[in-house]
mmCIF file of C-alpha atoms in Angstrom:
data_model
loop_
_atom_site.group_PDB
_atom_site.id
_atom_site.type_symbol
_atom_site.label_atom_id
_atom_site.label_comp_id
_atom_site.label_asym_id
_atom_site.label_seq_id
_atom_site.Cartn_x
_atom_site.Cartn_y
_atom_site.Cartn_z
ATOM 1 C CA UNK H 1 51.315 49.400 48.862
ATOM 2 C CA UNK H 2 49.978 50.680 52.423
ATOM 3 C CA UNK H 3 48.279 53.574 51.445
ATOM 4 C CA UNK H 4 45.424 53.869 54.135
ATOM 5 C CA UNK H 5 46.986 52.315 57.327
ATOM 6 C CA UNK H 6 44.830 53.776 59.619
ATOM 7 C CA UNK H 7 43.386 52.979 62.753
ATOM 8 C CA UNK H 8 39.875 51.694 62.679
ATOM 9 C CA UNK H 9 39.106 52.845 65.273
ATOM 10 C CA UNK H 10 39.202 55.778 63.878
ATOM 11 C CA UNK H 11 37.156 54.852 60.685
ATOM 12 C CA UNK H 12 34.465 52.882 61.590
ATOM 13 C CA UNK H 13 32.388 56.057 62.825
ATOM 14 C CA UNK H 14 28.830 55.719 63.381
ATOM 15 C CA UNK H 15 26.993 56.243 60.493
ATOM 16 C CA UNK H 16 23.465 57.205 61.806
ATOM 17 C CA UNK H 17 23.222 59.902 63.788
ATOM 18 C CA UNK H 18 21.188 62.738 64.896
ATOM 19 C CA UNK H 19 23.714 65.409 65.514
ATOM 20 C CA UNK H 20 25.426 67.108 62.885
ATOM 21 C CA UNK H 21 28.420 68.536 63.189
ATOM 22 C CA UNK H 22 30.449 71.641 62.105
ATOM 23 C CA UNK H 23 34.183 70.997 62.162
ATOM 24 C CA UNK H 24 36.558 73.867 62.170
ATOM 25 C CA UNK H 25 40.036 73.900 60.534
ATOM 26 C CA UNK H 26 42.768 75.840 61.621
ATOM 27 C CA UNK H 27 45.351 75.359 58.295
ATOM 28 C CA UNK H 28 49.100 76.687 58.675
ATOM 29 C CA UNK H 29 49.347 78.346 55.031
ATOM 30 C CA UNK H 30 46.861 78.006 52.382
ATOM 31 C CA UNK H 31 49.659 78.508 49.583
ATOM 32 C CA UNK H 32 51.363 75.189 50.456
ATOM 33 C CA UNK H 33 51.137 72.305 47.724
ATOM 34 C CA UNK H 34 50.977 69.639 50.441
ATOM 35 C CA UNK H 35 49.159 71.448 52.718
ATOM 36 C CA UNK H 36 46.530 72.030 49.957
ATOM 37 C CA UNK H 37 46.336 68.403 49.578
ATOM 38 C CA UNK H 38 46.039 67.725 53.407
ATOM 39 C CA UNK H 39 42.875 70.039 53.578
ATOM 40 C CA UNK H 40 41.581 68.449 50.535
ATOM 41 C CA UNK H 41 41.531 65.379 52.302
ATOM 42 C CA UNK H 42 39.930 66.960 54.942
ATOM 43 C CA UNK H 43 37.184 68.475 53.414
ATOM 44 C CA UNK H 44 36.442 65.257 50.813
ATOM 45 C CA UNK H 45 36.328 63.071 54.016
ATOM 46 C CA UNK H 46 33.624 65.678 55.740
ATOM 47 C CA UNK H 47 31.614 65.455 52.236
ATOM 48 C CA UNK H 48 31.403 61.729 52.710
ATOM 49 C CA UNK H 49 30.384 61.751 56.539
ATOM 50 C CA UNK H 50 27.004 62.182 57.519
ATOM 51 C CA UNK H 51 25.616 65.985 58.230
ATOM 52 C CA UNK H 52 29.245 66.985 58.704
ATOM 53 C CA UNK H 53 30.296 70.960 57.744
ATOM 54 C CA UNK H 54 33.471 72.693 57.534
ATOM 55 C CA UNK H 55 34.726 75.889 58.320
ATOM 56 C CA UNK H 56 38.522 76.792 56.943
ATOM 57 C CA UNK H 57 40.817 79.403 59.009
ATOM 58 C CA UNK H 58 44.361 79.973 57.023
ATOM 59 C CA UNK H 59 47.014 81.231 59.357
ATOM 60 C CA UNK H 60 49.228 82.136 56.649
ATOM 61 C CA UNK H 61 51.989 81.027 58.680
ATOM 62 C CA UNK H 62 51.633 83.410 61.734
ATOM 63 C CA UNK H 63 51.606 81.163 64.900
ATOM 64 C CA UNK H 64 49.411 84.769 66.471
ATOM 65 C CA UNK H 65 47.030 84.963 63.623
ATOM 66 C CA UNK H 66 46.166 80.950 64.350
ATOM 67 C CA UNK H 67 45.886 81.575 67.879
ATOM 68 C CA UNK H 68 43.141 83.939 67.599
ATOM 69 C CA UNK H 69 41.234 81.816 64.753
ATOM 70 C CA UNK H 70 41.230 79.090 66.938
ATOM 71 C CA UNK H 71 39.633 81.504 69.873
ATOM 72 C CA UNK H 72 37.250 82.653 67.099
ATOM 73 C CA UNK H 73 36.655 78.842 66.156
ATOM 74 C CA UNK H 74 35.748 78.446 69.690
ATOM 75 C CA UNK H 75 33.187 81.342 69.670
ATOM 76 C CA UNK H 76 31.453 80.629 66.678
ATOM 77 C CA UNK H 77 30.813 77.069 68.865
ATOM 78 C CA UNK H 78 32.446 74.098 66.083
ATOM 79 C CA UNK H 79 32.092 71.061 67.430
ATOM 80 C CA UNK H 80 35.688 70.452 67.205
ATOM 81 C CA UNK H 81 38.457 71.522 65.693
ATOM 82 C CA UNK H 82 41.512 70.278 63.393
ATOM 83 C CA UNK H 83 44.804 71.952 63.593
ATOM 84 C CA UNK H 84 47.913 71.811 61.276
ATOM 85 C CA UNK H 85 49.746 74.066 63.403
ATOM 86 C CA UNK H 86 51.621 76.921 62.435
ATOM 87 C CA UNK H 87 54.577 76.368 65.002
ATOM 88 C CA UNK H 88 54.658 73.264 67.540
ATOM 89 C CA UNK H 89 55.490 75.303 70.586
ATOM 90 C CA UNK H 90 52.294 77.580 70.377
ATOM 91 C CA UNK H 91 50.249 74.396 70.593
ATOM 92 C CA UNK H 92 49.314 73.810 74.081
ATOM 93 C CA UNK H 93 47.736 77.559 74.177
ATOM 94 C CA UNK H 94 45.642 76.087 71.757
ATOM 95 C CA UNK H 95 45.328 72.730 73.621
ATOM 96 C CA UNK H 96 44.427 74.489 76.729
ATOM 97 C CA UNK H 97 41.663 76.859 75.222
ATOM 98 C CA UNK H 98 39.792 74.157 73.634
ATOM 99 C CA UNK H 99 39.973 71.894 76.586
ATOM 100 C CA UNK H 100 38.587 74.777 78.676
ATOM 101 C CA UNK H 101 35.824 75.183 75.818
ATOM 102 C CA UNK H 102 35.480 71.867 75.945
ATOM 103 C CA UNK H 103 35.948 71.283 71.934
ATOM 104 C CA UNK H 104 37.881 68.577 70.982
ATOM 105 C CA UNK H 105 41.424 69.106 69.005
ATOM 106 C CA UNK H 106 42.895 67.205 66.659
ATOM 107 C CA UNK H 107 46.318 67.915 65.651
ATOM 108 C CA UNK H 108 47.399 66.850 61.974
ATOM 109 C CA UNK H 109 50.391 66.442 60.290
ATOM 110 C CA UNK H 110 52.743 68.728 62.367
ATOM 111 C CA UNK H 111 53.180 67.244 66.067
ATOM 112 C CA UNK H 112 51.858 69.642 68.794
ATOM 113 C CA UNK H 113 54.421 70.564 71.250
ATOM 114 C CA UNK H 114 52.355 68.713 73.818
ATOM 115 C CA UNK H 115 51.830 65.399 71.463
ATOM 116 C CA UNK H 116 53.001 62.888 74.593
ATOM 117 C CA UNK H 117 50.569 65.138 76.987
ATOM 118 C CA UNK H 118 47.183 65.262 75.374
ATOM 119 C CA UNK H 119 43.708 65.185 77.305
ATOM 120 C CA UNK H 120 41.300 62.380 76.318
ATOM 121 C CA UNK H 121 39.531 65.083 74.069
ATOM 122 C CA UNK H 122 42.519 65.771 71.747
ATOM 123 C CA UNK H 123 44.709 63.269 68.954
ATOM 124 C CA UNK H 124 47.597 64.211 66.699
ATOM 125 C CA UNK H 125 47.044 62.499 63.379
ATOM 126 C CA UNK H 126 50.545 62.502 61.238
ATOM 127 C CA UNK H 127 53.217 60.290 59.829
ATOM 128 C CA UNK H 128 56.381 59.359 62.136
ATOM 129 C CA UNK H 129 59.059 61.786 60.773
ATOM 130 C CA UNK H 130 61.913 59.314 61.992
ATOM 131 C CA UNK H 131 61.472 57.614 59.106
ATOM 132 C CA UNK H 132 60.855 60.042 56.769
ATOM 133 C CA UNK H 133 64.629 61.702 56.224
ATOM 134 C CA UNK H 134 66.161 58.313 57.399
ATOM 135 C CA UNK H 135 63.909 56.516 54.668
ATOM 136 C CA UNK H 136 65.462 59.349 52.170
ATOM 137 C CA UNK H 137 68.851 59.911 52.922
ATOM 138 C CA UNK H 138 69.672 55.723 53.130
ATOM 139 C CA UNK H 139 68.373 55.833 49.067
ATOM 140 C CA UNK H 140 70.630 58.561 48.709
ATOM 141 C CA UNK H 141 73.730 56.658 50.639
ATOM 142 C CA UNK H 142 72.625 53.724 48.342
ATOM 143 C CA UNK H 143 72.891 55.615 45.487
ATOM 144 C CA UNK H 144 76.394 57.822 46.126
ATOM 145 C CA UNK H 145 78.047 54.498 47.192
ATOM 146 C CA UNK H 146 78.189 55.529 51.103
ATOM 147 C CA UNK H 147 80.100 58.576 49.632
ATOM 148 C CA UNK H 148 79.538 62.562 48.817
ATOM 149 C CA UNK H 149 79.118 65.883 49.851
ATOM 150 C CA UNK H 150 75.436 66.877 51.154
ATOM 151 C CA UNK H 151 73.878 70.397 50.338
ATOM 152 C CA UNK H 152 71.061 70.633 52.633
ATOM 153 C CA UNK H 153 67.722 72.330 52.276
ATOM 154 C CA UNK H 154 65.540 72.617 55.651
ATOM 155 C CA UNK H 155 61.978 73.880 56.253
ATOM 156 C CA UNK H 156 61.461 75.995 59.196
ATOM 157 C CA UNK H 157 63.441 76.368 61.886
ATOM 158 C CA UNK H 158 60.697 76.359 64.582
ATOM 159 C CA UNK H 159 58.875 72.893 62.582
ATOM 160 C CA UNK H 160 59.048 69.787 64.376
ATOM 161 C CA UNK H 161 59.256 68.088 61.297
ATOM 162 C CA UNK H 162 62.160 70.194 59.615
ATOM 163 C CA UNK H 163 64.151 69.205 62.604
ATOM 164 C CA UNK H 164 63.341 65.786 62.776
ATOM 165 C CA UNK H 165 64.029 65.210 59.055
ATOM 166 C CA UNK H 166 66.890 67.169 59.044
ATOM 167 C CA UNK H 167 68.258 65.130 62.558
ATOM 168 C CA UNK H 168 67.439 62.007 60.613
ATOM 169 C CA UNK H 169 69.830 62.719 57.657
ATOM 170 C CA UNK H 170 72.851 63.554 59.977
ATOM 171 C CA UNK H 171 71.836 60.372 62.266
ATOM 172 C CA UNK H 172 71.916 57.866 58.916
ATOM 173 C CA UNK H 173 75.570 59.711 57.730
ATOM 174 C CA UNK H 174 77.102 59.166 61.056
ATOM 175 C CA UNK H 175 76.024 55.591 59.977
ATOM 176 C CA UNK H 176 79.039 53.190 59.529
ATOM 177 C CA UNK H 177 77.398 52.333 55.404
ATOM 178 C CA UNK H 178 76.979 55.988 54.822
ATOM 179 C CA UNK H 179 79.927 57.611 56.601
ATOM 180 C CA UNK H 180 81.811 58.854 53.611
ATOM 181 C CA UNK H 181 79.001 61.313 53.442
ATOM 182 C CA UNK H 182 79.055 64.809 54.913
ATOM 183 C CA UNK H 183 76.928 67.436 54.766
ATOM 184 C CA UNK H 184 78.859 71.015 53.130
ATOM 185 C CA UNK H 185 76.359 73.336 53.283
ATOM 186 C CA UNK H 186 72.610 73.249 55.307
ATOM 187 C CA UNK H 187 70.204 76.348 55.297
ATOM 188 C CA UNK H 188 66.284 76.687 55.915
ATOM 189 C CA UNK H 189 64.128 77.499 52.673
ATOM 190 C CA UNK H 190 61.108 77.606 54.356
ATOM 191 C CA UNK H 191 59.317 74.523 52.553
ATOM 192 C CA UNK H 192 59.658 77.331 49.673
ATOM 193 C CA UNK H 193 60.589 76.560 46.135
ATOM 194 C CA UNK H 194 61.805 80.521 45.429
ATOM 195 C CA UNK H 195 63.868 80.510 48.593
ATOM 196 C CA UNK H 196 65.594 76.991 47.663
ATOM 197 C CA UNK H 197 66.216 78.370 44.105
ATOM 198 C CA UNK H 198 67.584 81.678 45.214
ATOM 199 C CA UNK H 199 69.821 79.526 48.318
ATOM 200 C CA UNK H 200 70.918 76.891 45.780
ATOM 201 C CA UNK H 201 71.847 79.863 43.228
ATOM 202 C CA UNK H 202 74.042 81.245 46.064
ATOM 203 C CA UNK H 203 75.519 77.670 46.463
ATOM 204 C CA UNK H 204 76.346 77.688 43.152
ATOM 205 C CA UNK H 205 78.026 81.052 42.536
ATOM 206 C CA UNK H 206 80.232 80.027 45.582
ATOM 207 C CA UNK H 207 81.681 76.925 43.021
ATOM 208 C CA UNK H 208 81.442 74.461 45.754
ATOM 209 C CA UNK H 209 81.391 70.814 44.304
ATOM 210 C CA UNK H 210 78.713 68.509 45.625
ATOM 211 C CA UNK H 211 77.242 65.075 45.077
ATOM 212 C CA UNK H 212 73.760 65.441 46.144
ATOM 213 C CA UNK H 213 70.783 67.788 47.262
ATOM 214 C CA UNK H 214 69.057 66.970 49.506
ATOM 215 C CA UNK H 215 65.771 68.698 50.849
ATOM 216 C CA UNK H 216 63.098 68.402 53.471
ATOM 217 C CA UNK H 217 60.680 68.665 51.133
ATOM 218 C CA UNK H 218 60.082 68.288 46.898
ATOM 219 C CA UNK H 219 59.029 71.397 46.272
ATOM 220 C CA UNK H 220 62.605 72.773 47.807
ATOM 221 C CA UNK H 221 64.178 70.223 46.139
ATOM 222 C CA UNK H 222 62.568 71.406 43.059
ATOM 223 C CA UNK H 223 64.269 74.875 43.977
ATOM 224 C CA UNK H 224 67.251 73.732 43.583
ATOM 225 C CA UNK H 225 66.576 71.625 40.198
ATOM 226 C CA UNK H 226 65.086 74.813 39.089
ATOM 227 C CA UNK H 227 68.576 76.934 40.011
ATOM 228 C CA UNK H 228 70.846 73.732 38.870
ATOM 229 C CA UNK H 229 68.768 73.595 35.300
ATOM 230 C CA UNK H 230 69.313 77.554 34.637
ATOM 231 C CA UNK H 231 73.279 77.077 35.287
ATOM 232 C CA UNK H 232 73.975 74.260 33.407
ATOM 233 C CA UNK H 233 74.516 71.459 35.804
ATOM 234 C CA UNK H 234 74.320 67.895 34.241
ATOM 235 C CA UNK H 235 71.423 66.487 36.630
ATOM 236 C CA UNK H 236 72.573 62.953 35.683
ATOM 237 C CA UNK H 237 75.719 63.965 37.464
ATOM 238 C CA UNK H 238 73.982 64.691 40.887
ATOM 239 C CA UNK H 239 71.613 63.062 43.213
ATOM 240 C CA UNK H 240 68.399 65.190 44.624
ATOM 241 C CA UNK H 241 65.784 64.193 47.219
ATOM 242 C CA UNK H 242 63.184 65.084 48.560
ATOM 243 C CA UNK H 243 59.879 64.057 50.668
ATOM 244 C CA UNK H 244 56.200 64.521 50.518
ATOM 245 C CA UNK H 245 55.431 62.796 46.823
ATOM 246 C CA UNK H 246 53.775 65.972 45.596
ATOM 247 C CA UNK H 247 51.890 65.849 41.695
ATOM 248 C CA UNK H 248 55.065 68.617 40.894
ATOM 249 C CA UNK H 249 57.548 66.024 42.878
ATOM 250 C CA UNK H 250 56.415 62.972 40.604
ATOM 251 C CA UNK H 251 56.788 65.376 37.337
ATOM 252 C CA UNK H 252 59.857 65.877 38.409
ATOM 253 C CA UNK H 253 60.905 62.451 38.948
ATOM 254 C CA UNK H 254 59.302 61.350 35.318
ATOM 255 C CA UNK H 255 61.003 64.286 33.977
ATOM 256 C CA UNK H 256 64.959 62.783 35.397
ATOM 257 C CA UNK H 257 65.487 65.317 37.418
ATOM 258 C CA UNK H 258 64.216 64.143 40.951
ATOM 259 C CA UNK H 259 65.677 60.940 42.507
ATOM 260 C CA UNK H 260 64.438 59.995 45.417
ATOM 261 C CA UNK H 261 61.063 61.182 47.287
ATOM 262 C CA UNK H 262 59.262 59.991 50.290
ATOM 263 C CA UNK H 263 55.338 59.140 50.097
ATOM 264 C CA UNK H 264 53.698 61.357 52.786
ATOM 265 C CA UNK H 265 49.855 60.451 52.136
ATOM 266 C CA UNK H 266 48.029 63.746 52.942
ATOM 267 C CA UNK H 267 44.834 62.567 51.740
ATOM 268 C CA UNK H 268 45.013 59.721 54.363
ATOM 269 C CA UNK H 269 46.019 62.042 56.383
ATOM 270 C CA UNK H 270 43.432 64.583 56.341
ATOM 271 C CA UNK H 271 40.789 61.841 56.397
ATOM 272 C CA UNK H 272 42.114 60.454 59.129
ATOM 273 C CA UNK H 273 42.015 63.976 61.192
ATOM 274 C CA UNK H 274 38.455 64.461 60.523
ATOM 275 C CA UNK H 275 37.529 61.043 61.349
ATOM 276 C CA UNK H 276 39.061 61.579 64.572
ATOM 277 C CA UNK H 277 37.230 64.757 64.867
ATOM 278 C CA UNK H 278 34.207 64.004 63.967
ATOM 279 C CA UNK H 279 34.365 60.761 66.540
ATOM 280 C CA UNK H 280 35.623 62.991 69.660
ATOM 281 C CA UNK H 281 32.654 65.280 68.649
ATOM 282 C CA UNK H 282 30.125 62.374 68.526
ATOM 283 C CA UNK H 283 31.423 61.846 72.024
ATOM 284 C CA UNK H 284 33.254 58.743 71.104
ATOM 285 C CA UNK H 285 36.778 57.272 71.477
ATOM 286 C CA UNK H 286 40.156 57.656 69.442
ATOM 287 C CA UNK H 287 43.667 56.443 69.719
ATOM 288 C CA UNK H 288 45.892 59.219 70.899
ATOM 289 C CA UNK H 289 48.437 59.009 68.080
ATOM 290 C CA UNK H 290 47.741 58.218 64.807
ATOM 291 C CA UNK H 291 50.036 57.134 62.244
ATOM 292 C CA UNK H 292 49.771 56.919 58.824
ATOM 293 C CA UNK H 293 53.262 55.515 57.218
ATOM 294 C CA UNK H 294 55.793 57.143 55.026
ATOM 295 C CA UNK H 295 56.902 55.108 51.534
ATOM 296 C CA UNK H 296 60.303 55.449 49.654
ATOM 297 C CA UNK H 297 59.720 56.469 45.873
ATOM 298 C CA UNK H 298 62.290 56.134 43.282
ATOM 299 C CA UNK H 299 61.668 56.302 39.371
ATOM 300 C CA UNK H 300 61.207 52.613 39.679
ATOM 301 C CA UNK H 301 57.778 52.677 41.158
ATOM 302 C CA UNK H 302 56.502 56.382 40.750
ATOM 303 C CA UNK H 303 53.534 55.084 38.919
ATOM 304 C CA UNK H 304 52.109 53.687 41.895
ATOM 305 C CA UNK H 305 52.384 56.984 43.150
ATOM 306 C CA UNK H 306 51.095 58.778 40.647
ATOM 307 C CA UNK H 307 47.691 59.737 41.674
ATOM 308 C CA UNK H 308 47.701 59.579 45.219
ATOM 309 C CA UNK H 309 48.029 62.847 46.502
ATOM 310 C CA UNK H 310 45.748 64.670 44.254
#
């Protein structure tokens, strides 16, 4: 399994040094399970680099409130500065004001609006979401027959990911193995397990028959188990997906209830954002993009899952 796939040049940072460095981070939401994760794989990285701080900003999911943490990131003087942005388009405001400062950015997990523009000074660490809903919805073609009718659960509306995982699942239907597929119902829960319960519990009432969930995320997708569980559904009858690998997905999947998930590896994620960070800081080079890949999980081989994004 390719758990670490980073770039070295990335991870072989200079160990000696005289500098140290303070490193701020700019987080989305705070009350996110894989988000949570991603930081923690920030912040363990930092511990193991040499003189390297932290400080944490959480946006709680207000694209203003990061704006002005970043600015305030930039006064207090960080040496640079890791972003999981908020919303994609609102990105190149904060490109532009730590270019001007001249603080390096790194972008990770969600793509910055201007991820193909980028100065020297900035890198978007992440994993390519064309693969992560494609990787997903082909297990759940595989697993319908090529045949069934899709509910949907999407994140944001305004999250490059969302979109591109959601794209991904209509581009691998309109696929001539997966065809007999079709999506009945799609709707945005917000990467929020209440919202997908309360949407799925709508689904329901309406009596619509389905064949599978599924959602851009597990902890939507565990929404929906949640709603499906307290009606009465037989969840051996149904398929349900989702992506990121979470501890609660991987429960889930042990428990029968989850099918498929995709392997998003925050931790190597996170690591690899502050690496990058902590290298443009230093004053040294980094790839542009950085990818770390996505995994399919099934009940088959959750074990080798099972402690990697804790």
């Amino acid at each position: 399994m390719k758990r670490f796939l980073i770039s070295a040049a990335v991870c072989a940072l200079t160990a000696t040094t005289a500098h140290a460095e303070n490193i701020g981070i700019a987080i989305a939401r705070s009350d996110s399970a894989f988000l949570t994760i991603l930081r923690s794989g920030m912040e363990s990285r930092a511990a193991e680099l040499d003189k390297v701080t932290v400080q944490v900003e959480d946006a709680q999911n207000d694209p203003s409130r990061q704006l002005d943490q970043v600015q305030n990131l930039i006064s207090a003087g960080v040496d640079a500065i890791v972003v999981v942005a908020v919303d994609g388009d609102g990105t190149p405001a904060i490109t532009k004001l730590a270019t001007e400062a001249k603080i390096p950015v790194v972008y990770a997990n969600h793509p910055p609006a201007d991820v193909d523009s980028l100065p020297e000074t900035a890198a978007f660490v992440g994993s390519n979401e064309l693969d992560s809903g494609t990787i997903q919805t082909k297990e759940v073609c595989k697993l319908l027959g090529g045949k069934g009718d899709l509910f949907v659960l999407m994140g944001p509306l305004n999250n490059h990911s969302s979109l591109t995982r959601t794209k991904d699942i209509h581009d691998v239907i309109a696929t001539d193995d997966c065809k007999g597929m079709k999506v009945i119902e799609e709707q945005s829960a917000n990467w929020d397990r209440l919202e997908a319960t309360n949407i799925m519990t709508n689904w329901l009432s309406a009596g619509t028959k389905f064949d599978a969930v599924i959602a851009n995320n597990d902890e939507m997708a565990i929404g929906a188990i949640q709603a499906m569980k307290s009606t009465g559904v037989d969840m051996s009858k149904v398929v349900v997906a989702g992506i990121d690998a979470t501890p609660d997905g991987l429960a889930s999947m042990s428990q029968g209830d989850l099918d498929v998930t995709v392997f998003q590896n925050a931790v190597a994620q996170g690591a690899a954002a502050m690496d990058a960070a902590v290298a443009l800081a230093r004053g040294e080079k980094t790839e542009r993009h950085i990818w770390v890949p996505f995994e399919l999980v099934t009940p088959e081989n959750m074990q080798d899952y099972a402690k990697a994004n804790q």
